[in-house]
């Protein structure tokens, strides 16, 4: 259901002036609207004096908050000192401010809708992270980048509704900085990952892949990393992709060992003449550091056959002398890059 509040037109004026004094954009200045989400403010069209007159006519009593007269409080100071002064400057101040609030509100709604549209097109998110495409974000004006960043973050992390201006500015600046990293409130962290800016919960990432055995044919469940399948393939089947390859399997091998990258791992990537450190290969393939321990590595004994999603080994390519070919396929899970 909806929640009704007793805010009057006076509250709206006071809130506007308080936020103007403290510093706020169009969203903050026009935030007291008749309807916003579940909140309904049916009395925004009447003043306190009109409300009191109505209550007197109905014979209803009301209670005045004692702090309303305490001008040490900002709202009371605005009510008793600033508004009367502005009304002296412009006797039609109330009408002028209503018009200003209407224009700000309409323009804020338009900009919010545009920001939400760009957030859908220029970023992707779930409830654990937001990924901004830096090249696309660079095509937007700075004001629209702010709007887009806020809209995308709100879609994944509702608690960022109170993210302050300085943090948003830091993120907007970070979209143009290689190697950018910045901690945010509520346990969030932003960082650059190969041309994208990722905002996620600090320290959050897929866990290390647990070792397992993959029979031929068979399936190996990798948890958040997805699953690997092995099935016999025709010797002429050489179609492949980053997530599906056909390899030559020596006679007598009926099981693959599956684990994650190990320190000191080396392999000879397909098409190369020499070996390469697996850690360097993952960097070259732009696999973010936080995902590297969840990348499946397929081995025969201690030899790397295939680094799933990255590269297979030259020594295990299918040739004319191959007796048996096996297709390995990685179905990525939610915890995979």
PDB file of N, CA and C in Angstrom, residues 12 16 19-20 23-33 36 100-112 146-147 150 165:
ATOM      1  N   UNK A  12       7.020  22.287   1.659  1.00  0.00           N
ATOM      2  CA  UNK A  12       7.715  22.194   0.381  1.00  0.00           C
ATOM      3  C   UNK A  12       8.629  23.395   0.171  1.00  0.00           C
ATOM      4  N   UNK A  16      12.760  23.235   0.107  1.00  0.00           N
ATOM      5  CA  UNK A  16      13.502  23.782  -1.035  1.00  0.00           C
ATOM      6  C   UNK A  16      14.598  24.744  -0.568  1.00  0.00           C
ATOM      7  N   UNK A  19      17.501  22.974   1.332  1.00  0.00           N
ATOM      8  CA  UNK A  19      18.403  22.237   0.450  1.00  0.00           C
ATOM      9  C   UNK A  19      19.187  23.177  -0.456  1.00  0.00           C
ATOM     10  N   UNK A  20      18.565  24.296  -0.821  1.00  0.00           N
ATOM     11  CA  UNK A  20      19.291  25.289  -1.606  1.00  0.00           C
ATOM     12  C   UNK A  20      20.470  25.832  -0.804  1.00  0.00           C
ATOM     13  N   UNK A  23      23.090  23.011  -0.540  1.00  0.00           N
ATOM     14  CA  UNK A  23      23.648  22.541  -1.808  1.00  0.00           C
ATOM     15  C   UNK A  23      22.929  21.292  -2.285  1.00  0.00           C
ATOM     16  N   UNK A  24      22.226  21.396  -3.411  1.00  0.00           N
ATOM     17  CA  UNK A  24      21.514  20.243  -3.967  1.00  0.00           C
ATOM     18  C   UNK A  24      21.256  20.483  -5.441  1.00  0.00           C
ATOM     19  N   UNK A  25      21.094  19.403  -6.190  1.00  0.00           N
ATOM     20  CA  UNK A  25      20.745  19.498  -7.595  1.00  0.00           C
ATOM     21  C   UNK A  25      19.241  19.534  -7.776  1.00  0.00           C
ATOM     22  N   UNK A  26      18.820  19.410  -9.038  1.00  0.00           N
ATOM     23  CA  UNK A  26      17.394  19.497  -9.346  1.00  0.00           C
ATOM     24  C   UNK A  26      16.590  18.430  -8.631  1.00  0.00           C
ATOM     25  N   UNK A  27      17.144  17.237  -8.503  1.00  0.00           N
ATOM     26  CA  UNK A  27      16.419  16.162  -7.827  1.00  0.00           C
ATOM     27  C   UNK A  27      16.158  16.498  -6.379  1.00  0.00           C
ATOM     28  N   UNK A  28      17.174  16.996  -5.677  1.00  0.00           N
ATOM     29  CA  UNK A  28      17.004  17.340  -4.272  1.00  0.00           C
ATOM     30  C   UNK A  28      16.083  18.520  -4.070  1.00  0.00           C
ATOM     31  N   UNK A  29      16.187  19.525  -4.946  1.00  0.00           N
ATOM     32  CA  UNK A  29      15.375  20.728  -4.792  1.00  0.00           C
ATOM     33  C   UNK A  29      13.898  20.468  -5.062  1.00  0.00           C
ATOM     34  N   UNK A  30      13.601  19.527  -5.923  1.00  0.00           N
ATOM     35  CA  UNK A  30      12.199  19.288  -6.299  1.00  0.00           C
ATOM     36  C   UNK A  30      11.658  17.981  -5.737  1.00  0.00           C
ATOM     37  N   UNK A  31      12.322  17.437  -4.704  1.00  0.00           N
ATOM     38  CA  UNK A  31      12.004  16.082  -4.258  1.00  0.00           C
ATOM     39  C   UNK A  31      10.663  15.948  -3.553  1.00  0.00           C
ATOM     40  N   UNK A  32      10.122  17.021  -2.967  1.00  0.00           N
ATOM     41  CA  UNK A  32       8.810  16.912  -2.322  1.00  0.00           C
ATOM     42  C   UNK A  32       7.725  17.038  -3.396  1.00  0.00           C
ATOM     43  N   UNK A  33       7.282  15.907  -3.905  1.00  0.00           N
ATOM     44  CA  UNK A  33       6.281  15.876  -4.969  1.00  0.00           C
ATOM     45  C   UNK A  33       4.998  15.243  -4.444  1.00  0.00           C
ATOM     46  N   UNK A  36       5.517  10.176  -5.009  1.00  0.00           N
ATOM     47  CA  UNK A  36       6.843   9.657  -5.331  1.00  0.00           C
ATOM     48  C   UNK A  36       6.910   8.229  -4.830  1.00  0.00           C
ATOM     49  N   UNK A 100       8.775  27.705 -10.094  1.00  0.00           N
ATOM     50  CA  UNK A 100      10.139  27.172 -10.155  1.00  0.00           C
ATOM     51  C   UNK A 100      10.161  25.677  -9.837  1.00  0.00           C
ATOM     52  N   UNK A 101       9.445  25.279  -8.793  1.00  0.00           N
ATOM     53  CA  UNK A 101       9.405  23.874  -8.406  1.00  0.00           C
ATOM     54  C   UNK A 101       8.777  23.014  -9.496  1.00  0.00           C
ATOM     55  N   UNK A 102       7.731  23.545 -10.151  1.00  0.00           N
ATOM     56  CA  UNK A 102       7.100  22.796 -11.224  1.00  0.00           C
ATOM     57  C   UNK A 102       8.083  22.566 -12.375  1.00  0.00           C
ATOM     58  N   UNK A 103       8.800  23.641 -12.777  1.00  0.00           N
ATOM     59  CA  UNK A 103       9.758  23.518 -13.867  1.00  0.00           C
ATOM     60  C   UNK A 103      10.908  22.572 -13.500  1.00  0.00           C
ATOM     61  N   UNK A 104      11.432  22.729 -12.280  1.00  0.00           N
ATOM     62  CA  UNK A 104      12.506  21.834 -11.832  1.00  0.00           C
ATOM     63  C   UNK A 104      12.046  20.387 -11.819  1.00  0.00           C
ATOM     64  N   UNK A 105      10.831  20.163 -11.332  1.00  0.00           N
ATOM     65  CA  UNK A 105      10.315  18.803 -11.257  1.00  0.00           C
ATOM     66  C   UNK A 105      10.145  18.180 -12.627  1.00  0.00           C
ATOM     67  N   UNK A 106       9.585  18.949 -13.576  1.00  0.00           N
ATOM     68  CA  UNK A 106       9.384  18.419 -14.927  1.00  0.00           C
ATOM     69  C   UNK A 106      10.719  18.104 -15.599  1.00  0.00           C
ATOM     70  N   UNK A 107      11.678  19.017 -15.475  1.00  0.00           N
ATOM     71  CA  UNK A 107      12.977  18.795 -16.099  1.00  0.00           C
ATOM     72  C   UNK A 107      13.734  17.656 -15.422  1.00  0.00           C
ATOM     73  N   UNK A 108      13.572  17.547 -14.089  1.00  0.00           N
ATOM     74  CA  UNK A 108      14.223  16.451 -13.380  1.00  0.00           C
ATOM     75  C   UNK A 108      13.655  15.104 -13.827  1.00  0.00           C
ATOM     76  N   UNK A 109      12.342  15.027 -14.030  1.00  0.00           N
ATOM     77  CA  UNK A 109      11.739  13.778 -14.507  1.00  0.00           C
ATOM     78  C   UNK A 109      12.277  13.399 -15.878  1.00  0.00           C
ATOM     79  N   UNK A 110      12.414  14.389 -16.763  1.00  0.00           N
ATOM     80  CA  UNK A 110      12.946  14.117 -18.100  1.00  0.00           C
ATOM     81  C   UNK A 110      14.383  13.616 -18.033  1.00  0.00           C
ATOM     82  N   UNK A 111      15.222  14.303 -17.253  1.00  0.00           N
ATOM     83  CA  UNK A 111      16.619  13.900 -17.140  1.00  0.00           C
ATOM     84  C   UNK A 111      16.759  12.536 -16.471  1.00  0.00           C
ATOM     85  N   UNK A 112      15.887  12.269 -15.488  1.00  0.00           N
ATOM     86  CA  UNK A 112      15.930  10.953 -14.833  1.00  0.00           C
ATOM     87  C   UNK A 112      15.603   9.846 -15.834  1.00  0.00           C
ATOM     88  N   UNK A 146      26.616  11.783 -14.796  1.00  0.00           N
ATOM     89  CA  UNK A 146      26.190  11.737 -13.387  1.00  0.00           C
ATOM     90  C   UNK A 146      24.856  11.009 -13.271  1.00  0.00           C
ATOM     91  N   UNK A 147      23.913  11.416 -14.088  1.00  0.00           N
ATOM     92  CA  UNK A 147      22.568  10.820 -14.040  1.00  0.00           C
ATOM     93  C   UNK A 147      22.631   9.330 -14.329  1.00  0.00           C
ATOM     94  N   UNK A 150      24.195   7.354 -11.372  1.00  0.00           N
ATOM     95  CA  UNK A 150      23.237   7.231 -10.268  1.00  0.00           C
ATOM     96  C   UNK A 150      22.145   6.222 -10.594  1.00  0.00           C
ATOM     97  N   UNK A 165      27.337  13.781  -3.438  1.00  0.00           N
ATOM     98  CA  UNK A 165      27.812  14.368  -4.687  1.00  0.00           C
ATOM     99  C   UNK A 165      29.285  14.052  -4.930  1.00  0.00           C
TER     100      UNK A 165
END
